[in-house]
Amino acid sequence: MRRNCNLELCLVPYSASLPSNDSGDDHQPMMEERRGSPQQNQQPQQLTIFYNGKICVSDVTEFQARSILLLATREMEERLKTPTGSDWLKTPTGSDLSSPTLQTEKYSPSTGLSMKRSLQRFLQKRKNRIQATSPY
Amino acid sequence: MTDYRLTTTTPMNLWTSDDNASVIESFMSSDLQQRLQALIEGARESWTYAIFWQSSYDYSSSASVLGWGDGYYKGEDDKSKSMAKNKASSSAAEQEHRKKVLRELNSLISGSATPATDDAIDEEVTDTEWFFLVSMTQSFVNGGGLPGQAFFNSSPIWVTGADRLVSSPCDRARQGQVFGLQTMVCIPSANGVVELGSTEVIFQSSDLINKVRVLLNLNSLEMGSWPIRARI
């Protein structure tokens, strides 16, 4: 009979008392790994990932699990470093969107200005469109 | 605001003063915005958005960068929209996140809290709207990504079909497919790249590519004859 070892790997050292359906800004992935004996490290094991109120179960090898952890840790570190950056646009379902191009953005003043202007136009136009279809 | 017209009598010092950079910037941008809008609204095909990626050079990291320049979002026509809704693309949690972000952006832009009864905020944020918003934060370094490749090779890239997008080595192409796009096009110019995206399958047309080239080159024809020393 296999001995199940539940290993909770928290990525961020603050409070682990977050409800799993919290849809707030602190996305704290927690991973639970069920392993068999140590010799089975290279065999795919079932991995359960709790992330922002969603649960994902898949089979990964230990190497893959550690890679996922490393990527997620890097992403968390980036978020903590740039609180005024673009992390407000990082969608919870798009954890695979953390490509190098998204993480290493630095905004020149003119890019920031362009963004603001485009945002203004987009929001205004959206508002106009919605108000046009619902006159109440 | 003074109306700056680009005629042969435009004094040289206008273009060399850094103080005027923002004036020049807004002139150029309104012009670009109008062109992007004209392109999308006037096209035969149904494009969802047009984005202009502005090219620049970052001296501190010695990197050529394509960053957000401007964009025009049109959205899907009603038929595509109802088809997308049936697909049940985004969960309730995802919609909450998107609406929350939109609310925050609204107050950032307007400088005040959004009134609780603002209908625009309660409206569902579609996948393509979200993709367009997220795009504003993206950049492409040294030829990376679809826009980077097009710019680096000075040649248009046209990706037709969801399966082609999914299997693209470019993150942005795959990302676009996830949010409902079936066609993505990048057309480079001297100072940037025009990107077009659509939820429909649109096959390559040299007509459109030429239209975009004329659009962008008109811009540089007017500006290009003046040596611009100001860093815009």
Short mmCIF file of C-alpha atoms in Angstrom, two decimals:
data_model
loop_
_atom_site.label_atom_id
_atom_site.label_comp_id
_atom_site.label_asym_id
_atom_site.label_seq_id
_atom_site.Cartn_x
_atom_site.Cartn_y
_atom_site.Cartn_z
CA MET A 1 0.00 0.00 0.00
CA ARG A 2 1.35 3.36 -0.98
CA ARG A 3 2.14 5.87 1.67
CA ASN A 4 0.61 9.21 0.72
CA CYS A 5 2.67 12.20 1.73
CA ASN A 6 0.82 15.52 1.50
CA LEU A 7 3.28 18.29 0.93
CA GLU A 8 1.88 21.80 0.93
CA LEU A 9 4.26 24.12 -0.86
CA CYS A 10 3.41 27.74 -0.19
CA LEU A 11 5.08 30.20 -2.53
CA VAL A 12 4.73 33.31 -0.43
CA PRO A 13 5.60 33.39 3.25
CA TYR A 14 2.61 35.35 4.33
CA SER A 15 -0.66 34.19 5.75
CA ALA A 16 -1.84 30.86 4.50
CA SER A 17 -5.32 31.46 5.84
CA LEU A 18 -6.77 32.67 2.54
CA PRO A 19 -10.12 31.18 1.61
CA SER A 20 -9.73 29.23 -1.60
CA ASN A 21 -12.46 31.18 -3.36
CA ASP A 22 -10.94 34.59 -2.71
CA SER A 23 -10.92 36.48 -5.94
CA GLY A 24 -8.78 39.31 -4.66
CA ASP A 25 -5.43 40.54 -5.77
CA ASP A 26 -3.28 38.20 -3.75
CA HIS A 27 -2.95 35.25 -6.01
CA GLN A 28 -1.17 32.74 -3.90
CA PRO A 29 -0.78 29.44 -5.58
CA MET A 30 -0.57 26.49 -3.28
CA MET A 31 0.43 23.11 -4.47
CA GLU A 32 -0.27 19.78 -2.96
CA GLU A 33 1.83 16.90 -4.03
CA ARG A 34 0.97 13.30 -3.44
CA ARG A 35 4.00 11.16 -3.68
CA GLY A 36 4.75 7.56 -3.30
CA SER A 37 8.16 6.37 -2.20
CA PRO A 38 11.21 8.56 -2.98
CA GLN A 39 12.33 6.19 -5.75
CA GLN A 40 9.25 7.16 -7.75
CA ASN A 41 10.42 10.77 -8.24
CA GLN A 42 10.73 10.41 -11.98
CA GLN A 43 7.32 8.81 -12.37
CA PRO A 44 4.48 11.19 -13.11
CA GLN A 45 2.55 11.91 -9.94
CA GLN A 46 -0.78 13.56 -9.49
CA LEU A 47 -0.45 17.26 -8.75
CA THR A 48 -3.25 19.43 -7.41
CA ILE A 49 -2.89 23.18 -7.87
CA PHE A 50 -5.06 25.68 -5.99
CA TYR A 51 -4.84 29.08 -7.71
CA ASN A 52 -7.17 32.00 -7.22
CA GLY A 53 -10.21 29.92 -6.47
CA LYS A 54 -9.60 27.35 -9.15
CA ILE A 55 -8.36 23.81 -8.85
CA CYS A 56 -6.26 22.04 -11.43
CA VAL A 57 -5.28 18.40 -11.25
CA SER A 58 -2.71 16.89 -13.56
CA ASP A 59 0.02 14.33 -13.75
CA VAL A 60 3.52 15.78 -13.66
CA THR A 61 6.97 14.50 -12.95
CA GLU A 62 8.84 16.04 -10.05
CA PHE A 63 10.95 17.98 -12.51
CA GLN A 64 7.85 19.49 -14.09
CA ALA A 65 6.41 20.31 -10.71
CA ARG A 66 9.56 22.12 -9.69
CA SER A 67 9.59 24.00 -12.99
CA ILE A 68 6.02 25.16 -12.43
CA LEU A 69 6.98 26.29 -8.95
CA LEU A 70 9.99 28.16 -10.26
CA LEU A 71 7.97 29.97 -12.94
CA ALA A 72 5.22 30.87 -10.51
CA THR A 73 7.75 32.08 -7.92
CA ARG A 74 9.40 34.27 -10.53
CA GLU A 75 6.05 35.69 -11.51
CA MET A 76 5.18 36.42 -7.89
CA GLU A 77 8.53 38.11 -7.37
CA GLU A 78 7.97 40.28 -10.43
CA ARG A 79 4.56 41.29 -9.15
CA LEU A 80 5.92 42.22 -5.77
CA LYS A 81 8.67 44.27 -7.37
CA THR A 82 6.41 46.28 -9.64
CA PRO A 83 3.22 47.15 -7.77
CA THR A 84 2.44 50.03 -10.08
CA GLY A 85 3.17 48.01 -13.18
CA SER A 86 0.89 46.05 -15.35
CA ASP A 87 0.03 43.25 -12.94
CA TRP A 88 -3.52 44.54 -12.73
CA LEU A 89 -3.97 43.23 -16.21
CA LYS A 90 -2.62 39.76 -15.52
CA THR A 91 -5.62 37.51 -15.88
CA PRO A 92 -6.03 34.73 -13.31
CA THR A 93 -6.75 32.13 -15.93
CA GLY A 94 -3.75 33.05 -18.00
CA SER A 95 -0.86 31.83 -15.94
CA ASP A 96 0.82 30.81 -19.17
CA LEU A 97 0.84 34.45 -20.19
CA SER A 98 3.85 35.12 -18.00
CA SER A 99 6.22 35.04 -20.95
CA PRO A 100 9.43 37.08 -20.85
CA THR A 101 7.88 39.78 -23.02
CA LEU A 102 5.15 40.41 -20.46
CA GLN A 103 7.38 40.42 -17.44
CA THR A 104 10.22 42.63 -18.49
CA GLU A 105 8.28 45.59 -19.75
CA LYS A 106 9.63 48.97 -18.87
CA TYR A 107 7.60 51.93 -19.92
CA SER A 108 9.19 54.99 -21.41
CA PRO A 109 7.26 58.19 -20.66
CA SER A 110 5.89 58.29 -24.18
CA THR A 111 4.65 54.70 -24.01
CA GLY A 112 2.93 55.51 -20.72
CA LEU A 113 1.30 58.51 -22.34
CA SER A 114 0.19 56.39 -25.31
CA MET A 115 -1.28 53.79 -23.01
CA LYS A 116 -3.19 56.36 -21.02
CA ARG A 117 -4.59 57.99 -24.12
CA SER A 118 -5.62 54.70 -25.68
CA LEU A 119 -7.18 53.60 -22.42
CA GLN A 120 -9.19 56.82 -22.19
CA ARG A 121 -10.48 56.40 -25.71
CA PHE A 122 -11.29 52.74 -25.22
CA LEU A 123 -13.23 53.32 -21.99
CA GLN A 124 -15.09 56.30 -23.39
CA LYS A 125 -16.06 54.51 -26.55
CA ARG A 126 -17.18 51.47 -24.59
CA LYS A 127 -19.29 53.63 -22.32
CA ASN A 128 -20.90 55.35 -25.32
CA ARG A 129 -21.64 52.06 -26.99
CA ILE A 130 -23.26 50.55 -23.91
CA GLN A 131 -25.28 53.64 -23.08
CA ALA A 132 -26.48 53.79 -26.66
CA THR A 133 -27.99 50.33 -26.43
CA SER A 134 -29.50 50.68 -22.96
CA PRO A 135 -31.06 54.10 -22.60
CA TYR A 136 -32.19 53.60 -18.99
CA MET B 1 -4.78 74.60 -28.76
CA THR B 2 -2.80 75.87 -31.71
CA ASP B 3 -3.37 73.93 -34.85
CA TYR B 4 0.03 72.87 -36.13
CA ARG B 5 -0.10 72.24 -39.85
CA LEU B 6 2.67 70.40 -41.56
CA THR B 7 3.42 72.68 -44.48
CA THR B 8 6.70 73.74 -45.95
CA THR B 9 6.56 76.91 -43.87
CA THR B 10 6.71 74.98 -40.59
CA PRO B 11 9.67 76.46 -38.73
CA MET B 12 12.54 74.12 -37.95
CA ASN B 13 12.75 75.09 -34.29
CA LEU B 14 9.33 73.59 -33.69
CA TRP B 15 10.81 70.18 -34.22
CA THR B 16 13.95 70.64 -32.20
CA SER B 17 12.39 71.85 -28.97
CA ASP B 18 11.74 69.22 -26.35
CA ASP B 19 9.01 71.38 -24.86
CA ASN B 20 6.93 70.82 -27.95
CA ALA B 21 7.35 67.09 -27.84
CA SER B 22 3.98 66.48 -26.24
CA VAL B 23 2.24 68.77 -28.70
CA ILE B 24 3.83 66.93 -31.60
CA GLU B 25 2.97 63.68 -29.92
CA SER B 26 -0.73 64.47 -29.66
CA PHE B 27 -0.84 65.76 -33.22
CA MET B 28 0.75 62.61 -34.51
CA SER B 29 -1.40 60.43 -32.33
CA SER B 30 -4.73 61.89 -33.35
CA ASP B 31 -3.68 61.49 -36.92
CA LEU B 32 -2.61 57.89 -36.38
CA GLN B 33 -5.76 57.10 -34.46
CA GLN B 34 -7.89 58.44 -37.30
CA ARG B 35 -5.98 56.36 -39.80
CA LEU B 36 -6.31 53.18 -37.77
CA GLN B 37 -10.00 53.85 -37.38
CA ALA B 38 -10.44 54.53 -41.09
CA LEU B 39 -8.59 51.33 -41.91
CA ILE B 40 -10.75 49.14 -39.70
CA GLU B 41 -14.11 50.76 -40.36
CA GLY B 42 -13.55 51.00 -44.08
CA ALA B 43 -12.27 47.48 -44.60
CA ARG B 44 -14.31 44.89 -46.40
CA GLU B 45 -13.27 42.23 -43.93
CA SER B 46 -14.38 42.21 -40.34
CA TRP B 47 -11.38 43.16 -38.20
CA THR B 48 -11.75 43.27 -34.45
CA TYR B 49 -8.95 45.73 -33.70
CA ALA B 50 -5.93 47.54 -35.06
CA ILE B 51 -2.83 48.23 -33.00
CA PHE B 52 0.22 50.28 -33.83
CA TRP B 53 3.39 49.08 -32.13
CA GLN B 54 5.82 51.95 -31.87
CA SER B 55 9.47 51.19 -32.42
CA SER B 56 12.11 52.70 -30.16
CA TYR B 57 15.62 52.06 -29.00
CA ASP B 58 16.47 51.62 -25.35
CA TYR B 59 20.00 52.87 -24.89
CA SER B 60 20.39 51.58 -21.36
CA SER B 61 19.88 47.99 -22.41
CA SER B 62 20.95 48.37 -26.06
CA ALA B 63 17.70 46.88 -27.20
CA SER B 64 15.31 47.62 -30.00
CA VAL B 65 11.81 47.64 -28.50
CA LEU B 66 8.32 47.63 -29.93
CA GLY B 67 5.86 49.07 -27.45
CA TRP B 68 2.28 50.26 -27.39
CA GLY B 69 1.78 53.18 -29.74
CA ASP B 70 -1.94 53.35 -30.34
CA GLY B 71 -4.91 51.13 -30.95
CA TYR B 72 -8.48 51.09 -32.18
CA TYR B 73 -10.93 48.50 -30.92
CA LYS B 74 -13.98 47.76 -33.01
CA GLY B 75 -15.19 44.47 -31.60
CA GLU B 76 -17.07 41.62 -33.18
CA ASP B 77 -20.28 41.99 -35.11
CA ASP B 78 -23.39 40.71 -33.37
CA LYS B 79 -23.37 37.33 -35.05
CA SER B 80 -19.86 36.51 -33.88
CA LYS B 81 -20.64 37.86 -30.45
CA SER B 82 -23.63 35.57 -29.90
CA MET B 83 -21.62 32.61 -31.10
CA ALA B 84 -18.88 33.48 -28.65
CA LYS B 85 -21.37 33.77 -25.80
CA ASN B 86 -22.63 30.28 -26.45
CA LYS B 87 -19.10 29.03 -26.04
CA ALA B 88 -19.20 30.24 -22.42
CA SER B 89 -15.65 31.48 -22.60
CA SER B 90 -14.99 33.07 -19.27
CA SER B 91 -15.96 31.99 -15.76
CA ALA B 92 -17.74 34.18 -13.24
CA ALA B 93 -14.51 34.67 -11.31
CA GLU B 94 -12.73 35.76 -14.47
CA GLN B 95 -15.51 38.25 -15.30
CA GLU B 96 -15.35 39.63 -11.76
CA HIS B 97 -11.62 40.14 -12.12
CA ARG B 98 -12.02 41.89 -15.47
CA LYS B 99 -14.81 44.16 -14.25
CA LYS B 100 -12.83 45.01 -11.17
CA VAL B 101 -9.83 45.98 -13.27
CA LEU B 102 -12.04 48.07 -15.56
CA ARG B 103 -13.52 49.84 -12.55
CA GLU B 104 -10.06 50.66 -11.27
CA LEU B 105 -8.89 51.85 -14.65
CA ASN B 106 -11.97 54.05 -14.94
CA SER B 107 -11.25 55.77 -11.65
CA LEU B 108 -7.57 56.10 -12.53
CA ILE B 109 -8.49 57.79 -15.78
CA SER B 110 -11.34 59.94 -14.52
CA GLY B 111 -9.61 60.69 -11.24
CA SER B 112 -12.69 59.86 -9.21
CA ALA B 113 -14.56 56.79 -8.04
CA THR B 114 -16.94 55.31 -10.58
CA PRO B 115 -20.57 55.79 -9.51
CA ALA B 116 -22.16 52.54 -8.40
CA THR B 117 -24.83 52.72 -11.07
CA ASP B 118 -22.48 52.91 -14.01
CA ASP B 119 -23.94 50.49 -16.54
CA ALA B 120 -20.77 50.32 -18.52
CA ILE B 121 -19.01 48.60 -15.66
CA ASP B 122 -21.68 45.95 -15.19
CA GLU B 123 -21.53 44.99 -18.80
CA GLU B 124 -19.60 41.82 -19.49
CA VAL B 125 -16.02 42.31 -20.64
CA THR B 126 -15.60 40.21 -23.76
CA ASP B 127 -12.52 38.12 -24.50
CA THR B 128 -11.38 40.37 -27.31
CA GLU B 129 -11.89 43.52 -25.23
CA TRP B 130 -9.74 41.95 -22.55
CA PHE B 131 -7.09 40.90 -25.04
CA PHE B 132 -6.98 44.44 -26.42
CA LEU B 133 -6.55 45.88 -22.93
CA VAL B 134 -3.83 43.45 -21.96
CA SER B 135 -2.04 44.26 -25.21
CA MET B 136 -1.36 47.78 -23.99
CA THR B 137 1.10 46.44 -21.49
CA GLN B 138 3.04 44.30 -23.92
CA SER B 139 6.34 44.97 -25.61
CA PHE B 140 8.62 43.05 -27.93
CA VAL B 141 12.37 43.19 -27.61
CA ASN B 142 14.91 42.64 -30.36
CA GLY B 143 12.67 40.94 -32.89
CA GLY B 144 10.72 38.82 -30.44
CA GLY B 145 7.09 37.91 -31.02
CA LEU B 146 5.01 38.27 -34.14
CA PRO B 147 5.33 42.08 -34.32
CA GLY B 148 9.04 41.86 -33.57
CA GLN B 149 9.59 39.33 -36.32
CA ALA B 150 7.69 41.39 -38.88
CA PHE B 151 9.68 44.48 -37.96
CA PHE B 152 13.01 42.69 -37.86
CA ASN B 153 12.50 41.12 -41.29
CA SER B 154 10.73 44.15 -42.75
CA SER B 155 8.08 41.84 -44.10
CA PRO B 156 4.40 41.25 -43.23
CA ILE B 157 3.27 38.18 -41.32
CA TRP B 158 -0.24 36.85 -41.90
CA VAL B 159 -1.53 34.02 -39.71
CA THR B 160 -4.87 32.55 -40.75
CA GLY B 161 -6.80 30.04 -38.69
CA ALA B 162 -7.02 29.12 -35.04
CA ASP B 163 -4.83 26.06 -35.47
CA ARG B 164 -2.04 28.13 -37.02
CA LEU B 165 -2.25 30.59 -34.15
CA VAL B 166 -2.20 27.81 -31.57
CA SER B 167 0.91 26.26 -33.05
CA SER B 168 2.77 29.55 -33.46
CA PRO B 169 6.09 29.91 -31.65
CA CYS B 170 4.96 33.40 -30.70
CA ASP B 171 3.26 33.85 -27.31
CA ARG B 172 1.10 36.66 -28.56
CA ALA B 173 -0.33 34.60 -31.38
CA ARG B 174 -1.23 31.77 -29.02
CA GLN B 175 -2.62 34.24 -26.53
CA GLY B 176 -4.77 35.80 -29.25
CA GLN B 177 -6.26 32.45 -30.13
CA VAL B 178 -7.15 31.79 -26.49
CA PHE B 179 -9.15 35.02 -26.53
CA GLY B 180 -11.05 34.14 -29.65
CA LEU B 181 -8.97 35.41 -32.55
CA GLN B 182 -8.69 33.40 -35.73
CA THR B 183 -6.57 35.76 -37.78
CA MET B 184 -3.58 37.93 -36.87
CA VAL B 185 -1.58 40.13 -39.17
CA CYS B 186 1.57 42.20 -38.60
CA ILE B 187 2.63 44.74 -41.20
CA PRO B 188 5.87 46.63 -40.57
CA SER B 189 6.69 50.19 -41.48
CA ALA B 190 9.74 52.35 -40.93
CA ASN B 191 8.88 53.26 -37.35
CA GLY B 192 6.67 50.46 -36.16
CA VAL B 193 4.22 47.69 -36.90
CA VAL B 194 0.49 47.69 -37.56
CA GLU B 195 -1.19 44.65 -36.10
CA LEU B 196 -4.68 43.59 -37.10
CA GLY B 197 -6.70 40.87 -35.45
CA SER B 198 -10.02 39.26 -36.21
CA THR B 199 -12.32 36.67 -34.71
CA GLU B 200 -13.07 35.57 -38.25
CA VAL B 201 -10.94 33.66 -40.72
CA ILE B 202 -9.51 36.16 -43.17
CA PHE B 203 -7.16 35.09 -45.88
CA GLN B 204 -4.14 37.08 -46.91
CA SER B 205 -4.86 39.95 -49.24
CA SER B 206 -2.20 42.09 -50.81
CA ASP B 207 -4.83 44.80 -51.15
CA LEU B 208 -4.99 45.27 -47.40
CA ILE B 209 -1.23 45.11 -46.98
CA ASN B 210 -0.84 47.83 -49.57
CA LYS B 211 -3.51 49.95 -47.87
CA VAL B 212 -1.66 49.76 -44.59
CA ARG B 213 1.65 50.59 -46.20
CA VAL B 214 0.19 53.66 -47.86
CA LEU B 215 -1.36 54.68 -44.56
CA LEU B 216 1.90 54.48 -42.68
CA ASN B 217 4.08 55.92 -45.40
CA LEU B 218 1.83 58.93 -45.75
CA ASN B 219 2.74 59.68 -42.17
CA SER B 220 6.46 59.47 -42.70
CA LEU B 221 6.29 61.35 -45.99
CA GLU B 222 4.98 64.35 -44.13
CA MET B 223 7.35 64.05 -41.22
CA GLY B 224 10.36 62.49 -42.87
CA SER B 225 11.61 65.54 -44.71
CA TRP B 226 12.36 67.35 -41.45
CA PRO B 227 15.29 66.16 -39.37
CA ILE B 228 13.73 65.63 -35.97
CA ARG B 229 16.19 66.11 -33.14
CA ALA B 230 13.65 65.98 -30.35
CA ARG B 231 13.24 62.57 -28.77
CA ILE B 232 9.58 61.89 -29.20
#
